[in-house]
Amino acid sequence: MMTRRRSSAFPKVVIERDTDSEESSSSDDEGEDGPEPETSEEEEEEEEKEQEGGEGLPERGSGVGKEETLVDVKKKGKAPITISLKKVCKVCKKPGHEAGFKGATYIDCPMKPCFLCKMPGHTTMACPHRVASEHGVAPAPHRNTQNPVEYVFERQLIPRTRQCKPAYVIPNQVSCAVIRYHSRRVTCLEFHPRNNNLLLSGDKKGQLGVWDFDKVSEKVVYGTIHSCILNNMRFNPTNDGMIYSSSSDGTISYTDLETGISSSLMNLNPDGWQGPSSWRMLYGMDVNAERGLVLVADTAGLLYLVDTRSNNETGRAVLIHKKGSKVVGLHCNPVQPDLLLSCGNDHFARIWDMRKLEAGGSLYNLTHKRVVNSAYFSPISGTKILTTAQDNRLRIWDSIFGDMDSPSREIVHSHDFNRHLTPFRAEWDPKDSSETLAVVGRYISENFNGTALHPIDFIDTGTGQLVAEVMDPNITTISPVNKLHPRDDVLASGSSRSLFIWRPKEKSDFVEKKEERKILVCGKAEKKKPGKNVGNESEDDSDCDGFNSKGKRSKFSKKELICKSKRKVKH
DNA sequence: ACACAATGCAGCC
DNA sequence: TGGCTGCCCTTGTG
């Protein structure tokens, strides 16, 4: 049975009066078929329907779920109006086709460019980049403009380094725990640097959750640290009982995790709300341990430095991105404390020398086609860069000492949804010594046995291949926030209001990178409805370890795990 | 079952 | 430049 995800509103009825003037809307009618008037089979069908319907106007809320348009067929003179009904595409408003969910599969509007790679001429379903078993995530064609050194590096050095470094491993099977206590969407996650089971989570309301995911009863939520979106958290490198957090309320808070007592290190809106034009928010934040600095950046393009010893702002704010544009992220190089990476709404990621911070003084400007959601140095050597941009591409620069003019690879990946959800950010696996594995949530859904699911993807940034995808048939929401544990084999995901902890079922249950990608499906679908939202998380967390929405212990049943099965998705 | 809002950005004038 | 509109797979609430 085909179930629409959501049937459309009342049928939109457009009645065009018969006039002598040329109406542009009537030429929209047939698209390529030129100026009307042959009546297609479809139209005839619809006409019959209309006659049955008596008045010709569909009843309000008739539940048909199709948008229909009454199109008058023009005739010369004052001939009676002939009316035909047509299906109209919700996306482009043109007749002849429909876009939307058919069961758990989304049908693209053929008039629009591919939803995934943004190129015209094909739909998402036919996109060569489509995340499907036959294709995988294809890397963009590598430019053939390598210089000889780079060529030698690629051909000789990289294979050798791979021999001495173990390839990353991925779990063979996973289990999942769910916890709900955020009342707004999750915006950031951070693992404790020493305590392996401690996870911090921030939400859109500014609440900070501290929880032990082995003993889920031990959780604390601090609700008064910030008044709106908690965008970033960092542990104090010299005292891991304290965290810095930046928020859209324009403040940096310095919070004791035991007591929840916090002090404000900075406030960009000391006079309170004076309207949206003057309100400033802090998005990017990082800590530079060597220099004893907290770095934050605001929605006006400015970078601020706070001395961690005095807890006071130091120096002057520096314009690091286009004036008036939001700086989305900051990352200090893990090896070279003088290097800073920033990214912003001006479509750039920029590399800075901390010793020469001044407007326009960046070392490199990495161009993107859209807003850059995140930019990270690789976690161990700090020589690679991974960015996530809203043009549905992950970009990798293989070496900051090499050619920085254009990325070494672009990987098409669906993550371009920017409102209503926390922006997607691809992150490195901090445990992967080869610095190739990255994790990122996926926006576009995949029809998994009749359920539209949004997996979390593990991508080999060296090849662009999708090596594993994690999903649970009972988790139908999108998980834009993902964090891999710095030491353990744990993935934490943040969705709308829930947190998920994914772990390999068995400690030793790992496989090295293989040609075929792993599909890690956790649990079985609760066969409720064959539509998209099978097993809505809001009502169905009973099958998961953890808590239900009231914070009580829910039924503790081990999930049954399916995996390594070849995917059976019908499109 | 459906309407609606919260919400960020791009493109237009 | 700034204000306005529109937007293709959201998600929870009323």
Coordinates of C-alpha atoms (C1' of nucleotides) in Angstrom, one line a residue:
Chain A
M1 CA 0.0 0.0 0.0
M2 CA 1.2 3.4 -0.9
T3 CA 1.1 5.8 1.9
R4 CA 1.9 9.4 1.3
R5 CA 4.0 11.0 3.9
R6 CA 1.7 13.8 4.2
S7 CA -1.1 14.5 1.8
S8 CA -1.2 17.9 0.5
A9 CA -3.5 20.6 1.8
F10 CA -6.9 21.3 0.3
P11 CA -6.7 20.9 -3.4
K12 CA -5.5 24.2 -4.7
V13 CA -8.0 25.3 -7.2
V14 CA -7.0 27.9 -9.8
I15 CA -9.7 29.2 -11.9
E16 CA -8.6 31.2 -14.9
R17 CA -11.1 33.4 -16.4
D18 CA -11.5 33.2 -20.1
T19 CA -10.0 36.4 -21.5
D20 CA -8.7 37.5 -24.7
S21 CA -5.3 38.5 -23.4
E22 CA -2.5 36.1 -23.5
E23 CA -2.1 34.6 -20.1
S24 CA 1.3 33.4 -19.4
S25 CA 0.0 30.7 -17.1
S26 CA -1.8 29.0 -19.9
S27 CA 1.5 28.5 -21.7
D28 CA 2.9 26.9 -18.6
D29 CA 0.3 24.3 -19.2
E30 CA 2.0 21.7 -21.3
G31 CA 5.6 22.4 -20.8
E32 CA 7.3 21.1 -23.9
D33 CA 4.2 20.1 -25.7
G34 CA 3.6 23.5 -26.9
P35 CA 0.4 25.5 -26.8
E36 CA -2.3 23.2 -25.3
P37 CA -5.2 22.0 -26.6
E38 CA -5.0 18.3 -27.3
T39 CA -6.6 16.6 -24.5
S40 CA -4.4 13.8 -23.1
E41 CA -5.9 10.6 -21.8
E42 CA -5.2 11.8 -18.3
E43 CA -7.2 14.9 -18.9
E44 CA -10.1 12.9 -20.1
E45 CA -10.0 10.8 -17.1
E46 CA -10.0 13.8 -14.9
E47 CA -12.9 15.3 -16.8
E48 CA -15.0 12.3 -16.1
K49 CA -14.1 12.5 -12.5
E50 CA -15.1 16.1 -12.4
Q51 CA -18.5 15.3 -13.8
E52 CA -19.1 12.7 -11.2
G53 CA -18.2 15.3 -8.7
G54 CA -21.2 17.4 -9.6
E55 CA -20.1 20.9 -9.2
G56 CA -16.6 20.3 -10.5
L57 CA -15.0 21.8 -7.5
P58 CA -13.4 19.1 -5.4
E59 CA -14.7 19.0 -1.9
R60 CA -12.6 20.6 0.7
G61 CA -10.5 18.1 2.4
S62 CA -11.7 15.4 0.2
G63 CA -8.5 13.5 1.1
V64 CA -7.5 12.7 -2.4
G65 CA -4.2 14.3 -1.6
K66 CA -3.6 15.5 -5.1
E67 CA -3.5 19.0 -6.1
E68 CA -5.6 19.6 -9.1
T69 CA -6.0 22.6 -11.2
L70 CA -8.9 23.7 -13.2
V71 CA -7.6 24.9 -16.4
D72 CA -10.0 26.5 -18.8
V73 CA -9.4 25.5 -22.4
K74 CA -9.5 28.7 -24.3
K75 CA -11.5 29.0 -27.4
K76 CA -11.9 31.9 -29.7
G77 CA -14.9 33.9 -29.0
K78 CA -17.3 33.4 -26.1
A79 CA -17.6 29.6 -26.3
P80 CA -18.6 27.9 -23.1
I81 CA -15.7 27.2 -20.7
T82 CA -14.4 23.7 -20.9
I83 CA -12.7 22.7 -17.7
S84 CA -10.2 19.9 -17.3
L85 CA -8.5 18.7 -14.1
K86 CA -4.9 17.9 -14.0
K87 CA -2.5 16.7 -11.5
V88 CA -0.1 19.4 -10.6
C89 CA 3.4 19.0 -9.3
K90 CA 3.7 20.4 -5.8
V91 CA 7.2 21.5 -6.5
C92 CA 7.1 23.3 -9.8
K93 CA 3.3 23.7 -10.0
K94 CA 3.3 22.3 -13.5
P95 CA 0.9 19.6 -14.6
G96 CA 1.8 16.2 -16.0
H97 CA 3.8 14.8 -13.1
E98 CA 3.9 14.8 -9.3
A99 CA 6.7 15.1 -6.9
G100 CA 6.7 13.8 -3.3
F101 CA 6.7 10.6 -1.4
K102 CA 5.4 7.4 -3.0
G103 CA 5.5 5.2 0.0
A104 CA 8.9 5.6 1.5
T105 CA 10.5 6.7 -1.8
Y106 CA 10.6 10.3 -2.7
I107 CA 9.9 11.1 -6.4
D108 CA 11.8 14.1 -7.6
C109 CA 10.3 16.8 -9.7
P110 CA 11.9 16.4 -13.1
M111 CA 11.8 20.1 -13.8
K112 CA 14.3 20.8 -11.1
P113 CA 18.0 20.0 -11.0
C114 CA 19.0 16.9 -9.1
F115 CA 18.3 17.4 -5.5
L116 CA 21.5 15.6 -4.5
C117 CA 24.3 16.9 -6.8
K118 CA 22.4 20.0 -8.0
M119 CA 23.2 19.3 -11.6
P120 CA 20.3 19.6 -14.1
G121 CA 19.4 16.8 -16.5
H122 CA 18.6 14.0 -14.1
T123 CA 16.7 13.4 -10.9
T124 CA 18.0 12.3 -7.6
M125 CA 17.0 8.7 -8.2
A126 CA 19.1 8.7 -11.4
C127 CA 22.0 10.7 -10.0
P128 CA 25.3 9.0 -10.5
H129 CA 26.2 10.2 -7.0
R130 CA 23.2 8.7 -5.4
V131 CA 23.9 6.8 -2.3
A132 CA 22.8 3.4 -3.5
S133 CA 24.4 0.0 -3.3
E134 CA 25.5 0.0 -6.9
H135 CA 27.0 3.4 -6.8
G136 CA 28.2 4.4 -3.4
V137 CA 29.2 8.0 -2.9
A138 CA 31.2 8.8 -5.9
P139 CA 34.0 11.3 -5.6
A140 CA 34.0 14.2 -8.0
P141 CA 36.5 13.7 -10.8
H142 CA 39.9 14.6 -9.5
R143 CA 41.3 17.4 -11.5
N144 CA 44.1 16.3 -13.7
T145 CA 46.3 19.2 -13.0
Q146 CA 48.5 17.6 -10.5
N147 CA 52.1 18.8 -10.4
P148 CA 54.8 16.1 -10.6
V149 CA 55.5 16.2 -6.9
E150 CA 51.9 15.7 -6.1
Y151 CA 51.7 12.9 -8.6
V152 CA 54.6 11.2 -7.0
F153 CA 53.1 11.7 -3.6
E154 CA 49.9 10.2 -4.6
R155 CA 51.4 7.3 -6.4
Q156 CA 54.2 6.3 -4.2
L157 CA 54.0 7.9 -0.8
I158 CA 50.4 7.3 0.0
P159 CA 50.4 3.6 -0.7
R160 CA 53.5 3.3 1.5
T161 CA 52.1 5.2 4.4
R162 CA 49.0 3.1 4.3
Q163 CA 51.2 0.0 4.7
C164 CA 52.6 1.2 8.0
K165 CA 49.3 2.6 9.3
P166 CA 46.5 0.3 9.9
A167 CA 43.4 1.1 7.9
Y168 CA 40.5 2.2 10.0
V169 CA 38.1 -0.4 11.2
I170 CA 34.4 -0.3 11.3
P171 CA 32.0 -2.3 13.4
N172 CA 30.3 -5.3 11.9
Q173 CA 27.2 -4.9 14.0
V174 CA 25.9 -2.2 16.2
S175 CA 23.4 -1.7 19.0
C176 CA 21.7 1.5 19.9
A177 CA 20.6 3.3 23.0
V178 CA 18.2 6.2 22.9
I179 CA 17.8 8.9 25.4
R180 CA 15.3 11.7 25.3
Y181 CA 15.4 14.7 27.6
H182 CA 16.1 17.6 25.5
S183 CA 13.1 19.7 24.8
R184 CA 14.5 21.2 21.7
R185 CA 16.7 19.9 19.0
V186 CA 20.2 18.8 19.8
T187 CA 22.9 21.2 18.5
C188 CA 26.2 19.8 19.8
L189 CA 27.8 16.9 21.5
E190 CA 31.1 16.5 23.2
F191 CA 32.8 13.5 24.9
H192 CA 34.6 13.9 28.1
P193 CA 38.4 13.9 27.5
R194 CA 39.0 11.3 30.3
N195 CA 35.8 9.8 31.5
N196 CA 34.9 7.4 28.8
N197 CA 31.2 7.2 29.4
L198 CA 30.5 10.9 29.9
L199 CA 28.8 12.8 27.1
L200 CA 27.8 16.4 27.0
S201 CA 24.9 17.6 24.8
G202 CA 23.7 21.0 24.1
D203 CA 20.3 22.0 22.6
K204 CA 18.6 24.9 20.9
K205 CA 17.2 26.2 24.1
G206 CA 20.6 26.6 25.6
Q207 CA 20.3 23.6 27.9
L208 CA 23.4 21.5 28.7
G209 CA 23.0 17.8 29.3
V210 CA 25.7 15.8 31.1
W211 CA 25.1 12.1 31.1
D212 CA 26.8 8.8 31.6
F213 CA 25.7 6.6 28.8
D214 CA 26.6 3.4 30.7
K215 CA 24.4 4.3 33.6
V216 CA 21.7 6.4 32.0
S217 CA 20.1 7.2 35.3
E218 CA 23.0 9.5 36.0
K219 CA 22.2 12.5 34.1
V220 CA 22.1 16.2 34.8
V221 CA 20.5 19.0 32.8
Y222 CA 21.6 22.6 33.3
G223 CA 19.0 24.9 32.0
T224 CA 20.2 28.4 33.0
I225 CA 23.7 28.5 31.4
H226 CA 22.4 30.0 28.2
S227 CA 19.1 31.4 27.0
C228 CA 19.2 30.2 23.5
I229 CA 21.1 27.9 21.1
L230 CA 24.1 26.3 22.7
N231 CA 26.4 26.2 19.6
N232 CA 29.7 24.9 20.9
M233 CA 31.3 23.3 23.9
R234 CA 34.9 22.7 24.8
F235 CA 36.6 21.3 27.8
N236 CA 39.2 23.4 29.6
P237 CA 42.4 21.5 28.7
T238 CA 43.8 22.1 32.1
N239 CA 40.7 21.3 34.1
D240 CA 38.3 18.8 32.6
G241 CA 35.7 19.6 35.2
M242 CA 35.1 22.9 33.5
I243 CA 33.7 23.7 30.1
Y244 CA 33.5 26.7 27.9
S245 CA 30.3 27.1 25.8
S246 CA 29.3 29.6 23.3
S247 CA 25.7 30.5 22.4
S248 CA 23.4 32.5 20.2
D249 CA 22.7 34.5 23.2
G250 CA 26.0 36.2 22.6
T251 CA 27.8 34.9 25.7
I252 CA 30.6 32.5 26.5
S253 CA 29.9 30.6 29.7
Y254 CA 32.5 28.8 31.8
T255 CA 30.7 26.1 33.7
D256 CA 31.5 23.7 36.5
L257 CA 30.1 20.4 35.4
E258 CA 29.7 19.2 39.0
T259 CA 27.7 22.1 40.2
G260 CA 26.4 23.7 37.1
I261 CA 27.6 27.0 38.4
S262 CA 28.8 29.2 35.5
S263 CA 30.3 32.5 34.9
S264 CA 30.0 34.5 31.8
L265 CA 33.3 35.3 30.1
M266 CA 31.9 37.5 27.5
N267 CA 28.6 39.1 26.5
L268 CA 28.1 40.6 23.1
N269 CA 24.6 41.9 24.0
P270 CA 25.1 43.7 27.3
D271 CA 22.1 45.9 26.7
G272 CA 19.8 43.1 26.0
W273 CA 17.5 42.8 23.1
Q274 CA 17.5 45.9 21.0
G275 CA 16.1 44.2 17.9
P276 CA 17.4 41.7 15.5
S277 CA 19.8 44.0 13.7
S278 CA 22.0 44.7 16.7
W279 CA 21.8 41.2 18.4
R280 CA 25.0 39.2 18.0
M281 CA 25.4 35.5 18.3
L282 CA 28.4 33.4 18.9
Y283 CA 28.7 30.3 16.7
G284 CA 32.3 29.1 16.2
M285 CA 34.4 28.4 19.3
D286 CA 37.6 26.6 20.1
V287 CA 40.2 26.5 22.7
N288 CA 43.9 27.0 22.0
A289 CA 45.6 25.3 24.9
E290 CA 49.1 26.4 24.1
R291 CA 48.3 30.0 23.9
G292 CA 45.8 29.9 26.7
L293 CA 43.0 31.3 24.6
V294 CA 39.3 30.7 24.0
L295 CA 38.5 31.8 20.5
V296 CA 34.9 32.7 19.5
A297 CA 33.4 34.3 16.5
D298 CA 30.1 36.0 16.0
T299 CA 27.4 36.7 13.4
A300 CA 29.1 39.9 12.2
G301 CA 32.2 38.2 11.0
L302 CA 34.4 39.1 14.0
L303 CA 36.8 36.9 16.0
Y304 CA 37.3 37.5 19.7
L305 CA 40.0 36.1 22.0
V306 CA 39.6 35.4 25.6
D307 CA 42.5 34.8 27.9
T308 CA 41.9 31.6 29.9
R309 CA 44.0 32.8 32.8
S310 CA 42.3 36.1 33.4
N311 CA 39.0 35.0 31.8
N312 CA 39.0 38.3 30.1
E313 CA 38.8 39.4 26.5
T314 CA 42.2 40.1 25.1
G315 CA 43.1 42.2 22.1
R316 CA 40.7 43.5 19.6
A317 CA 38.1 41.8 17.6
V318 CA 39.3 40.9 14.2
L319 CA 37.2 40.7 11.1
I320 CA 37.9 37.2 9.7
H321 CA 34.9 36.8 7.4
K322 CA 32.8 39.1 5.3
K323 CA 31.6 42.0 7.3
G324 CA 28.1 41.2 8.7
S325 CA 28.3 37.5 7.8
K326 CA 28.2 34.7 10.3
V327 CA 31.3 32.9 11.2
V328 CA 30.0 29.3 11.6
G329 CA 33.0 27.4 12.9
L330 CA 36.5 27.7 14.3
H331 CA 39.2 25.0 14.7
C332 CA 42.7 25.2 16.1
N333 CA 45.2 23.0 14.5
P334 CA 45.9 20.1 16.8
V335 CA 49.7 20.2 16.1
Q336 CA 50.6 23.7 15.2
P337 CA 49.0 26.1 17.7
D338 CA 49.6 29.1 15.4
L339 CA 47.2 27.8 12.8
L340 CA 43.5 28.5 12.9
L341 CA 40.8 27.4 10.5
S342 CA 37.6 29.3 10.2
C343 CA 34.5 28.9 8.1
G344 CA 31.5 31.1 7.4
N345 CA 28.5 32.2 5.6
D346 CA 30.6 34.0 3.1
H347 CA 31.3 30.7 1.4
F348 CA 34.8 30.5 2.6
A349 CA 36.9 28.5 4.9
R350 CA 40.0 30.4 5.8
I351 CA 43.4 29.5 7.3
W352 CA 44.9 32.0 9.7
D353 CA 48.3 32.5 11.3
M354 CA 47.5 33.3 15.0
R355 CA 50.5 35.6 15.1
K356 CA 49.2 37.8 12.3
L357 CA 45.5 38.0 12.8
E358 CA 44.2 41.0 10.9
A359 CA 41.3 41.5 8.5
G360 CA 42.2 40.2 5.1
G361 CA 45.4 38.6 6.4
S362 CA 44.4 35.0 6.0
L363 CA 47.0 32.5 4.7
Y364 CA 44.5 30.7 2.5
N365 CA 40.9 31.3 1.4
L366 CA 39.2 28.0 0.5
T367 CA 36.3 28.8 -1.8
H368 CA 33.0 26.9 -1.6
K369 CA 29.9 27.3 -3.6
R370 CA 27.6 27.7 -0.6
V371 CA 27.8 28.3 3.1
V372 CA 30.4 26.2 4.8
N373 CA 28.9 24.4 7.8
S374 CA 32.2 23.2 9.2
A375 CA 35.9 23.0 8.6
Y376 CA 38.2 20.8 10.5
F377 CA 41.9 20.0 10.5
S378 CA 42.6 16.3 10.6
P379 CA 42.8 15.2 14.2
I380 CA 46.3 13.7 14.5
S381 CA 48.7 15.3 12.0
G382 CA 46.6 18.4 11.5
T383 CA 47.6 18.5 7.8
K384 CA 44.4 17.6 6.1
I385 CA 41.2 19.6 6.0
L386 CA 37.6 18.4 5.8
T387 CA 34.8 20.8 5.1
T388 CA 31.0 20.4 4.8
A389 CA 29.3 22.9 2.6
Q390 CA 25.6 23.5 1.8
D391 CA 26.2 22.7 -1.8
N392 CA 26.0 19.0 -0.8
R393 CA 29.7 18.4 -1.0
L394 CA 32.3 17.4 1.4
R395 CA 35.7 18.7 0.4
I396 CA 39.1 17.4 1.4
W397 CA 42.4 19.1 1.1
D398 CA 45.0 16.3 1.5
S399 CA 47.8 18.5 2.7
I400 CA 48.0 22.1 3.9
F401 CA 51.5 22.1 2.7
G402 CA 50.4 21.2 -0.8
D403 CA 48.3 22.9 -3.4
M404 CA 45.5 24.7 -1.6
D405 CA 43.9 26.3 -4.6
S406 CA 41.3 23.7 -5.0
P407 CA 40.3 20.7 -2.9
S408 CA 41.9 17.3 -3.5
R409 CA 38.5 15.8 -3.6
E410 CA 34.9 16.7 -3.6
I411 CA 32.4 14.1 -2.4
V412 CA 28.8 14.6 -3.2
H413 CA 26.7 13.8 -0.2
S414 CA 23.3 14.9 0.9
H415 CA 23.4 17.3 3.8
D416 CA 22.1 20.6 2.4
F417 CA 19.1 21.1 4.6
N418 CA 19.8 24.3 6.5
R419 CA 16.7 25.4 8.3
H420 CA 14.7 23.6 11.0
L421 CA 17.7 21.3 11.5
T422 CA 21.1 21.8 13.1
P423 CA 23.5 22.1 10.2
F424 CA 25.3 18.9 9.2
R425 CA 29.0 18.7 9.9
A426 CA 31.2 16.0 8.7
E427 CA 33.8 15.1 11.4
W428 CA 36.9 13.0 11.4
D429 CA 37.2 9.8 13.3
P430 CA 39.7 10.8 16.0
K431 CA 40.8 7.2 16.4
D432 CA 41.7 6.6 12.7
S433 CA 45.4 7.0 12.5
S434 CA 45.2 7.1 8.7
E435 CA 43.0 10.2 9.0
T436 CA 40.6 9.0 6.3
L437 CA 37.4 8.1 8.0
A438 CA 34.7 10.7 8.5
V439 CA 31.2 10.5 9.9
V440 CA 28.3 12.6 8.7
G441 CA 24.5 12.4 8.9
R442 CA 22.5 12.1 5.8
Y443 CA 19.5 14.3 4.9
I444 CA 18.1 12.5 1.9
S445 CA 16.2 9.4 2.8
E446 CA 16.7 5.8 1.7
N447 CA 13.8 3.4 1.3
F448 CA 14.6 0.7 3.7
N449 CA 12.1 -2.1 3.5
G450 CA 9.3 0.4 3.1
T451 CA 10.5 2.9 5.6
A452 CA 12.3 6.1 4.8
L453 CA 15.4 6.3 6.9
H454 CA 18.1 8.8 7.2
P455 CA 21.4 6.9 7.8
I456 CA 24.5 8.2 9.4
D457 CA 27.3 7.7 6.9
F458 CA 30.9 6.7 7.4
I459 CA 32.9 8.0 4.4
D460 CA 36.4 7.1 3.3
T461 CA 37.6 10.6 2.5
G462 CA 40.5 9.2 0.6
T463 CA 38.3 7.6 -2.0
G464 CA 34.9 9.1 -1.5
Q465 CA 33.4 5.7 -0.8
L466 CA 30.6 5.2 1.6
V467 CA 32.1 2.5 3.7
A468 CA 29.3 2.1 6.3
E469 CA 25.9 3.5 7.1
V470 CA 24.2 3.2 10.4
M471 CA 20.5 3.3 10.9
D472 CA 17.6 1.9 12.9
P473 CA 14.2 1.3 11.4
N474 CA 12.7 2.8 14.5
I475 CA 14.6 6.0 14.2
T476 CA 13.0 7.9 11.3
T477 CA 14.3 11.3 12.2
I478 CA 17.4 12.9 10.7
S479 CA 20.6 13.0 12.8
P480 CA 22.6 16.0 11.8
V481 CA 24.9 16.0 14.8
N482 CA 27.4 13.1 15.1
K483 CA 30.4 12.6 17.3
L484 CA 32.8 9.7 17.3
H485 CA 34.3 8.9 20.7
P486 CA 38.0 9.8 20.9
R487 CA 39.0 6.5 22.4
D488 CA 36.2 4.0 22.4
D489 CA 34.2 2.6 19.6
V490 CA 31.2 4.7 20.2
L491 CA 29.2 7.0 18.0
A492 CA 26.9 9.6 19.6
S493 CA 24.2 11.1 17.4
G494 CA 21.9 13.9 18.0
S495 CA 18.6 14.1 16.3
S496 CA 15.6 16.4 16.8
R497 CA 15.3 15.9 20.6
S498 CA 16.9 12.6 21.1
L499 CA 20.4 11.3 21.5
F500 CA 21.6 8.0 20.2
I501 CA 24.5 6.0 21.3
W502 CA 25.7 3.4 18.7
R503 CA 28.2 0.7 19.7
P504 CA 29.5 -2.4 18.1
K505 CA 27.5 -5.3 19.4
E506 CA 30.6 -7.2 20.4
K507 CA 33.8 -5.6 21.5
S508 CA 35.9 -7.5 19.0
D509 CA 33.4 -7.2 16.3
F510 CA 35.2 -5.2 13.7
V511 CA 36.2 -5.5 10.2
E512 CA 38.8 -3.7 8.2
K513 CA 37.8 -1.6 5.3
K514 CA 36.2 -3.7 2.5
E515 CA 35.2 -3.1 -1.0
E516 CA 31.5 -3.5 -0.1
R517 CA 30.0 -1.1 2.2
K518 CA 28.6 -2.1 5.5
I519 CA 25.0 -1.5 6.2
L520 CA 24.6 -1.5 10.0
V521 CA 21.0 -1.8 10.8
C522 CA 20.1 -1.7 14.4
G523 CA 16.9 -3.4 15.4
K524 CA 13.8 -4.4 13.4
A525 CA 11.2 -2.1 12.1
E526 CA 8.0 -2.1 14.1
K527 CA 5.5 -2.8 11.4
K528 CA 3.1 -0.1 12.1
K529 CA 2.6 1.7 8.9
P530 CA 4.3 1.1 5.7
G531 CA 4.7 4.8 5.2
K532 CA 7.6 7.0 6.0
N533 CA 7.2 7.4 9.6
V534 CA 7.2 3.9 10.9
G535 CA 7.9 3.9 14.5
N536 CA 8.0 7.6 15.4
E537 CA 10.6 8.1 18.0
S538 CA 8.3 10.3 20.0
E539 CA 6.2 7.4 21.0
D540 CA 8.5 4.5 20.4
D541 CA 11.5 4.4 22.5
S542 CA 10.5 1.4 24.5
D543 CA 12.6 -1.0 22.4
C544 CA 15.7 0.9 23.2
D545 CA 18.0 0.9 26.2
G546 CA 17.7 4.1 28.0
F547 CA 15.0 6.5 29.0
N548 CA 11.6 7.4 27.8
S549 CA 10.5 10.9 27.5
K550 CA 9.6 11.2 31.2
G551 CA 13.1 10.2 32.1
K552 CA 12.1 6.9 33.5
R553 CA 13.8 3.6 32.8
S554 CA 12.3 2.1 29.8
K555 CA 12.1 -1.6 29.0
F556 CA 15.6 -2.9 28.7
S557 CA 15.5 -5.2 25.8
K558 CA 18.5 -6.0 23.6
K559 CA 18.0 -5.1 20.1
E560 CA 18.3 -7.8 17.5
L561 CA 20.8 -6.9 15.0
I562 CA 20.8 -7.4 11.3
C563 CA 23.8 -6.5 9.3
K564 CA 26.1 -7.3 6.5
S565 CA 23.1 -8.2 4.5
K566 CA 23.1 -7.1 1.0
R567 CA 20.7 -4.2 0.7
K568 CA 17.3 -4.9 -0.7
V569 CA 15.9 -1.6 -1.6
K570 CA 13.4 -1.3 -4.3
H571 CA 13.0 2.0 -5.9
Chain B
dA1 C1' -5.3 13.9 9.8
dC2 C1' -4.0 18.2 9.0
dA3 C1' -2.4 23.0 9.8
dC4 C1' 1.2 25.4 11.5
dA5 C1' 5.4 27.3 13.2
dA6 C1' 10.2 27.4 14.0
dT7 C1' 13.7 28.9 11.0
dG8 C1' 18.3 30.2 7.5
dC9 C1' 19.6 31.6 3.4
dA10 C1' 19.4 33.0 -1.5
dG11 C1' 17.7 35.7 -4.8
dC12 C1' 15.2 39.5 -6.2
dC13 C1' 14.2 44.3 -6.5
Chain C
dT1 C1' 22.3 48.1 0.7
dG2 C1' 18.1 46.2 3.0
dG3 C1' 13.9 44.3 3.0
dC4 C1' 11.0 40.9 1.4
dT5 C1' 9.6 36.4 -0.4
dG6 C1' 10.0 31.7 -1.2
dC7 C1' 11.9 27.3 -0.4
dC8 C1' 12.1 19.7 -2.7
dC9 C1' 12.4 14.5 1.5
dT10 C1' 11.6 18.5 9.0
dT11 C1' 9.4 17.7 13.2
dG12 C1' 6.6 18.3 17.1
dT13 C1' 2.3 20.3 18.7
dG14 C1' -2.4 21.6 18.8

